[in-house]
Amino acid sequence: MSAIAHEPGTDVVVDLVDAVAVLGSFPALAGATLSVRRGEIVLLRGPNGAGKTTLLRLCAGLVPLERGQGRILGVDLVRDRELVRHRVGMIGHNNGLYSDLTVTENVRFWGRTVGASTSEVDAALHRMGLDGRLANLPISRLSAGQKRRTALAGLVARRAELWLLDEPHAGLDAAGRDELDQVLKLAAAAGATVMVASHELERASQLATRQVEVVAGQARELETL
Amino acid sequence: MSKPSQNSSPENSSPKNTSTVIATARLIATKDLRVELRSRVLLNQVVPFSLIVMVMFAFALDSDAVLERVAPGLVWLATLFSVLIMVSRSFAVETADGALDQLRSSGVPAMGIFIGKTVALMVQLLVLVTLLVGAAVVLYRAQVSWSGGVLLVTTAIAATCGLAAVGTLYGGLAAGAKGRETLLPLLLLPVVAPVLIGATRATESAFGTNGIAISEGWPWLGLLAVFAVLFSVAGAVAFGPLLDD
């Protein structure tokens, strides 16, 4: 059921065929077909209301698949939605952090949801440059970029294999955006697959290995970089 | 990033099992209590609020005889008012930066989230009720014998368990709704009326108010236990679909 032909041996992480997702009575996704391979950074672009966020939420198992076929990390989106959620990480407009807890406590909390060890949590903090002085600071004292990195460290700690990021550059200054891009490139190099919905087209285009345009609930391949 | 197992199967790695639910519940309860220890909302806001309510009742009624008679009801009324604040706070922590969405999207069992939040709320409520009973002894001259103490402690455990369970259930329901601050009292207060009645009657027996025997309090404890079990089970089952909606 693969949406596009793949080279033998490549891992298909996202495989949607004619996927339909309905929000209320509105078909936010109207027959989207998309295939993403492991290690890719895919930019989803398109106007507001085109279905980018719904596409990400569908891949995260947060929106039910009404019609069509969908497999995420080889897991059926209809039959095993809970398992999909377990292996996928999504960060929307918020970071999902507890402001009264420290950076380490937040990352440890998210890591513990999958039984991550202390060394895994430490490694996640180190990978995101959050070890040292920052580790013991409460979230309420961090900059927007540091909060976003903490949220991403949480994804690393909970071993998310597919990262779904909705407008990840929003609210960050130039340095924070550079930091984020670096982190995402490293994550993809380490085996994670990243899907980014963004209006920051110039920046996100440099980051992405592929671009997909979402228009009126349908996904269309733009170019292969 | 861990490399995924090529052979991972849904059957082998499904997070939905008892140990995962218990582990999640422990994780959530520990986190909630740690957040409370850091923010000290219970200590700095809820406890002073409930003590002020008790003192205001004393000013309003202004009669030792009346106060002694109504002390059990005032303790539980003050507790119910405080529950509203505590439940709102418990879910405000989750929704302030989208952590509740993250919890659901991380695939942790909703039953574990429900149990964890209920346990954390129950622990905080037990601390509050203990302080309020102490205030009733000081302000309203309520008296507790040793045998009455046993009834009082079991009543507090059953009542706080029921309040925490129903509070968590309705807190989750209201968490994503518009006007949740006003919606929560509307939803919660009518439902917890049996707890108010049962806990007040059982506490009257424990205090020996109006010469009521301690033995008369145990059937009311049964009502509280049934309520606690009913809403604990209903909440554990319904919490997942409720969060998804």
XYZ file of C-alpha atoms in Angstrom:
470
model
C 0.000 0.000 0.000
C 3.009 2.252 -0.176
C 2.184 5.661 -1.572
C 5.342 5.926 -3.658
C 7.890 3.441 -4.849
C 10.745 2.968 -2.385
C 14.174 1.552 -2.755
C 14.451 -1.949 -1.344
C 15.391 -1.903 2.329
C 14.388 1.679 3.068
C 12.158 2.176 6.107
C 8.849 3.826 5.432
C 7.898 5.735 8.562
C 4.754 7.472 7.309
C 2.567 5.801 4.726
C -0.787 7.429 4.053
C -3.018 6.583 1.112
C -6.135 8.654 0.430
C -6.332 9.564 4.122
C -9.471 11.366 5.204
C -9.765 13.019 8.632
C -12.830 14.912 9.753
C -12.962 17.681 12.356
C -16.584 17.976 13.429
C -18.266 17.735 10.055
C -15.437 19.406 8.129
C -13.074 17.142 6.173
C -9.763 18.723 7.239
C -7.907 16.060 5.264
C -9.584 15.049 2.026
C -7.673 12.127 0.602
C -4.060 12.924 1.506
C -1.389 10.577 0.198
C 2.080 10.851 1.684
C 5.112 8.694 2.226
C 8.076 9.589 4.420
C 11.222 7.554 4.909
C 13.374 7.220 8.013
C 15.818 10.075 8.585
C 14.014 12.541 6.342
C 13.128 16.067 7.391
C 9.899 16.884 5.588
C 8.547 20.409 5.431
C 4.773 20.718 5.213
C 3.857 24.054 3.676
C 0.575 25.594 2.734
C -1.894 28.302 3.671
C -3.679 28.487 7.012
C -6.491 25.959 7.260
C -5.038 23.776 4.517
C -4.752 20.762 6.818
C -1.078 20.807 7.898
C -1.798 20.560 11.613
C -4.480 17.923 11.051
C -2.009 15.918 8.979
C 0.504 16.053 11.834
C -2.166 15.147 14.398
C -3.302 12.246 12.240
C 0.274 10.950 12.114
C 0.468 11.357 15.908
C -2.659 9.249 16.378
C -4.542 12.196 17.849
C -7.087 12.460 15.057
C -8.913 9.343 13.862
C -8.494 8.151 10.288
C -12.015 8.193 8.853
C -11.247 6.691 5.442
C -8.247 5.568 3.464
C -5.216 3.719 4.759
C -2.473 4.767 7.133
C 0.542 3.164 8.733
C 2.983 4.982 10.997
C 6.258 3.192 11.761
C 4.612 0.104 10.323
C 1.732 0.315 12.796
C -1.838 0.548 11.562
C -3.369 3.923 12.404
C -6.850 2.504 12.827
C -6.177 -0.661 14.806
C -3.243 0.468 16.977
C -3.612 4.196 17.467
C -2.384 3.977 21.084
C 0.829 2.263 19.990
C 1.385 4.924 17.337
C 1.097 7.575 20.045
C 3.634 5.696 22.136
C 6.284 5.845 19.404
C 5.613 9.289 17.957
C 6.268 12.677 19.540
C 4.392 15.818 18.654
C 5.091 19.356 19.775
C 2.451 21.863 18.833
C 2.339 25.540 19.606
C 2.991 24.737 23.271
C 5.957 22.868 24.675
C 4.129 20.614 27.143
C 6.357 21.575 30.061
C 5.647 22.059 33.773
C 6.824 25.540 34.733
C 7.323 24.722 38.438
C 9.683 21.832 37.684
C 13.294 22.063 36.566
C 14.625 21.183 33.118
C 15.927 17.838 34.373
C 12.679 17.018 36.162
C 10.662 17.752 33.026
C 12.870 15.676 30.751
C 12.999 12.873 33.323
C 9.204 12.934 33.583
C 8.740 12.506 29.834
C 11.469 9.873 29.714
C 9.846 7.888 32.508
C 6.640 7.598 30.445
C 8.505 5.005 28.398
C 10.687 3.721 31.242
C 13.826 5.614 30.203
C 16.815 5.181 32.519
C 18.665 8.010 34.247
C 21.536 7.671 31.782
C 19.112 8.028 28.849
C 17.700 11.181 30.412
C 21.212 12.546 30.983
C 22.093 11.733 27.371
C 18.984 13.572 26.149
C 19.908 16.625 28.213
C 23.466 16.512 26.908
C 22.335 16.149 23.295
C 20.194 19.260 23.571
C 22.890 21.221 25.393
C 20.843 21.376 28.563
C 23.277 19.783 30.971
C 25.243 21.899 33.408
C 23.813 25.143 34.738
C 20.537 24.976 32.812
C 19.632 21.505 34.067
C 18.536 22.669 37.496
C 16.730 25.829 36.454
C 12.930 25.903 36.649
C 11.222 26.145 33.269
C 9.749 29.514 34.212
C 13.271 31.004 34.091
C 14.197 29.764 30.611
C 14.127 31.650 27.313
C 11.712 30.555 24.579
C 14.529 28.757 22.737
C 15.652 26.930 25.855
C 12.084 25.829 26.532
C 11.780 24.491 22.992
C 15.059 22.578 23.401
C 13.771 21.143 26.683
C 10.636 19.954 24.904
C 12.780 18.311 22.220
C 14.942 16.703 24.915
C 11.697 15.229 26.222
C 11.092 13.665 22.792
C 14.602 12.216 22.817
C 14.155 10.865 26.349
C 10.878 9.196 25.448
C 12.507 7.616 22.400
C 10.166 9.178 19.862
C 11.030 7.831 16.411
C 8.907 10.300 14.474
C 8.994 13.977 15.470
C 5.993 16.027 14.440
C 6.571 19.744 14.930
C 3.922 22.371 14.339
C 5.459 25.817 13.768
C 8.573 25.033 15.840
C 10.273 28.331 14.972
C 7.397 30.446 16.294
C 8.385 32.683 19.195
C 12.119 32.078 18.837
C 14.722 34.720 18.139
C 17.317 34.264 15.381
C 19.767 32.474 17.669
C 17.023 30.189 18.968
C 15.966 29.333 15.407
C 19.534 28.496 14.411
C 19.870 26.332 17.505
C 16.630 24.535 16.706
C 17.649 23.835 13.098
C 20.949 22.419 14.296
C 19.173 20.182 16.792
C 16.746 18.892 14.164
C 19.537 18.121 11.694
C 21.403 16.186 14.380
C 18.235 14.342 15.344
C 17.604 13.290 11.751
C 21.239 12.205 11.391
C 20.775 10.074 14.507
C 17.824 8.234 12.967
C 14.763 10.283 13.868
C 12.316 11.287 11.176
C 11.058 14.851 11.362
C 7.949 16.425 9.881
C 7.704 20.184 10.257
C 4.700 22.358 9.484
C 5.929 25.898 9.074
C 5.249 29.276 7.536
C 8.970 30.112 7.836
C 9.498 28.872 4.308
C 12.984 30.164 3.642
C 14.437 28.834 6.867
C 12.499 25.576 6.852
C 13.375 24.980 3.184
C 17.063 25.013 4.083
C 16.406 22.553 6.868
C 14.163 20.119 4.982
C 15.223 17.293 2.736
C 11.779 17.282 1.104
C 8.894 19.671 0.788
C 5.244 18.759 0.615
C 2.522 21.269 -0.073
C -0.761 20.772 1.720
C -3.691 22.435 -0.011
C -7.377 21.864 0.687
C -6.658 18.750 2.694
C -4.470 17.108 0.072
C -0.694 16.621 0.058
C 1.411 17.275 -3.035
C 5.130 16.649 -3.409
C 6.921 19.873 -4.313
C 10.524 18.951 -4.874
C 13.235 16.652 -3.699
C 16.248 18.502 -2.351
C 17.142 8.782 19.589
C 16.942 5.074 19.876
C 16.914 3.076 16.735
C 13.587 1.351 16.401
C 13.336 -2.354 16.569
C 12.618 -3.767 13.152
C 10.621 -6.575 14.705
C 8.612 -4.582 17.167
C 5.053 -5.771 17.182
C 2.030 -4.123 18.660
C 1.313 -7.182 20.760
C 4.742 -7.248 22.357
C 5.211 -3.580 22.994
C 1.695 -2.407 23.768
C 1.799 0.003 26.700
C -1.629 -1.051 27.837
C -1.016 -3.382 30.717
C -1.458 -3.270 34.441
C 2.137 -2.531 35.338
C 2.192 0.358 32.870
C -0.982 1.774 34.385
C 0.507 1.554 37.884
C 3.830 3.021 36.747
C 2.026 5.875 35.001
C -0.147 6.524 38.053
C 2.935 6.665 40.277
C 4.696 8.972 37.817
C 1.757 11.374 37.574
C 1.063 11.395 41.327
C 4.732 12.053 42.121
C 4.877 14.825 39.547
C 1.686 16.481 40.823
C 2.868 16.375 44.428
C 6.289 17.731 43.413
C 4.606 20.597 41.537
C 2.558 21.301 44.673
C 5.648 21.258 46.888
C 7.342 23.764 44.580
C 4.359 26.067 44.033
C 2.877 25.676 47.542
C -0.579 26.559 46.271
C -2.208 24.260 48.864
C -0.234 25.763 51.717
C -0.282 29.406 50.671
C -3.706 29.694 49.064
C -6.098 26.786 49.611
C -5.502 26.289 53.334
C -5.804 30.019 54.176
C -8.935 30.209 51.994
C -10.633 27.284 53.750
C -9.634 28.563 57.205
C -11.080 31.974 56.327
C -14.326 30.239 55.315
C -14.411 28.490 58.699
C -13.778 31.757 60.567
C -16.416 33.597 58.503
C -18.959 30.925 59.391
C -18.075 31.462 63.053
C -18.636 35.223 62.690
C -21.896 34.718 60.790
C -23.449 32.201 63.168
C -21.985 33.774 66.306
C -23.325 31.169 68.715
C -21.220 28.452 70.346
C -24.181 26.108 70.589
C -25.083 26.501 66.914
C -21.472 26.279 65.802
C -20.925 23.066 67.750
C -24.030 21.603 66.136
C -23.159 22.569 62.560
C -19.380 22.075 62.817
C -19.307 18.794 60.792
C -21.254 20.353 57.928
C -19.036 23.438 57.891
C -15.877 21.305 57.749
C -17.141 19.499 54.659
C -18.583 22.629 53.036
C -15.203 24.329 53.364
C -13.645 21.165 51.918
C -16.004 21.202 48.920
C -15.233 24.854 48.166
C -11.532 24.062 48.358
C -11.924 21.042 46.082
C -13.048 23.373 43.317
C -9.837 25.382 43.602
C -7.657 22.285 43.873
C -9.198 20.557 40.853
C -8.898 23.730 38.769
C -5.270 24.055 39.818
C -4.558 20.377 39.103
C -5.695 20.755 35.486
C -4.370 24.302 35.019
C -0.901 22.797 35.549
C -1.600 20.374 32.718
C -3.161 22.797 30.262
C -0.974 25.899 30.813
C 1.677 24.738 28.332
C -0.189 21.908 26.626
C 1.166 19.116 28.825
C -2.185 17.303 28.867
C -2.121 17.077 25.054
C 1.447 15.840 25.263
C 0.429 13.200 27.780
C -2.271 11.904 25.481
C -0.016 12.073 22.439
C 2.707 10.171 24.291
C 0.443 7.140 24.495
C 0.536 6.724 28.273
C -2.619 4.999 29.511
C -5.357 7.455 30.412
C -6.328 5.193 33.297
C -2.879 5.767 34.798
C -3.233 9.533 34.371
C -6.620 9.411 36.099
C -5.405 7.290 39.012
C -2.256 9.380 39.468
C -4.086 12.677 39.530
C -6.753 11.238 41.839
C -4.149 9.965 44.308
C -2.269 13.292 44.342
C -5.524 15.184 44.885
C -6.583 12.782 47.637
C -3.283 13.244 49.509
C -3.694 17.026 49.393
C -7.344 16.782 50.464
C -6.411 14.597 53.439
C -3.939 17.251 54.594
C -6.615 19.913 54.193
C -9.343 17.948 56.016
C -6.951 17.236 58.889
C -6.313 20.969 59.274
C -10.029 21.780 58.995
C -10.964 19.241 61.672
C -8.292 20.842 63.853
C -9.843 24.242 63.140
C -13.293 22.874 64.059
C -11.927 21.651 67.383
C -10.399 25.055 68.114
C -13.068 27.366 66.663
C -16.275 25.347 67.160
C -15.261 23.318 70.243
C -15.864 20.042 68.453
C -14.768 16.972 70.439
C -13.460 13.648 69.167
C -13.150 10.490 71.261
C -10.740 7.656 70.350
C -13.517 5.510 68.889
C -14.912 8.556 67.133
C -11.431 9.178 65.773
C -11.421 5.836 63.961
C -14.735 6.704 62.295
C -13.460 10.187 61.485
C -10.264 8.910 59.857
C -12.060 6.307 57.737
C -14.689 8.885 56.794
C -11.976 11.324 55.721
C -10.263 8.649 53.604
C -13.482 7.515 51.888
C -14.807 11.041 51.358
C -11.533 12.439 50.000
C -11.163 9.431 47.713
C -14.650 10.060 46.297
C -14.079 13.804 45.983
C -10.702 13.314 44.328
C -12.086 10.765 41.850
C -15.114 12.797 40.826
C -13.034 15.999 40.840
C -10.462 14.487 38.504
C -13.163 13.116 36.217
C -15.005 16.419 35.921
C -11.770 18.410 35.913
C -10.700 16.430 32.841
C -14.090 17.039 31.268
C -13.894 20.778 31.864
C -10.180 21.082 31.026
C -10.678 21.677 27.320
C -13.951 23.568 27.599
C -14.552 27.273 27.257
C -15.431 28.941 30.557
C -14.071 26.006 32.525
C -13.714 28.114 35.685
C -17.485 28.511 35.927
C -18.347 25.196 34.324
C -16.509 23.117 36.929
C -18.566 24.214 39.977
C -21.771 23.759 37.981
C -20.792 20.218 37.077
C -19.151 19.194 40.302
C -21.214 20.550 43.170
C -24.503 18.724 42.395
C -22.662 15.445 41.903
C -20.799 15.603 45.226
C -23.968 16.256 47.251
C -23.986 12.613 48.497
C -20.431 13.099 49.812
C -21.439 16.268 51.642
C -24.427 14.514 53.235
C -22.645 11.239 54.045
C -19.463 12.832 55.348
C -21.402 15.342 57.450
C -23.550 12.637 59.042
C -20.569 10.378 59.711
C -18.586 13.292 61.178
C -21.538 14.229 63.398
C -21.375 10.717 64.806
C -17.607 10.961 65.239
C -17.948 14.319 67.034
C -20.969 13.071 69.034
C -22.946 16.110 67.877
C -26.418 16.290 69.518
C -25.666 13.004 71.301
C -25.593 10.986 68.077
C -23.992 7.580 68.678
C -20.821 6.598 66.841
C -22.512 3.450 65.532
C -24.944 5.608 63.552
C -22.074 6.931 61.479
C -20.953 3.653 59.927
C -23.837 3.300 57.430
C -22.981 6.771 56.122
C -19.404 5.613 55.702
C -20.821 2.823 53.530
C -22.456 5.430 51.302
C -19.136 7.270 50.986
C -17.342 4.038 50.120
C -19.883 3.172 47.409
C -19.558 6.687 45.961
C -15.754 6.468 45.975
C -15.719 3.056 44.269
C -18.352 4.081 41.722
C -16.576 7.237 40.599
C -13.112 5.677 40.773
C -14.187 2.915 38.387
C -16.243 5.224 36.158
C -13.416 7.758 36.015
C -10.762 5.164 35.239
C -12.838 3.826 32.347
C -14.164 7.130 30.981
C -11.093 9.351 31.342
C -9.408 8.287 28.073
C -12.373 8.868 25.739
C -13.132 12.044 27.646
C -9.632 13.449 27.038
C -9.737 12.421 23.391
C -12.968 14.339 22.879
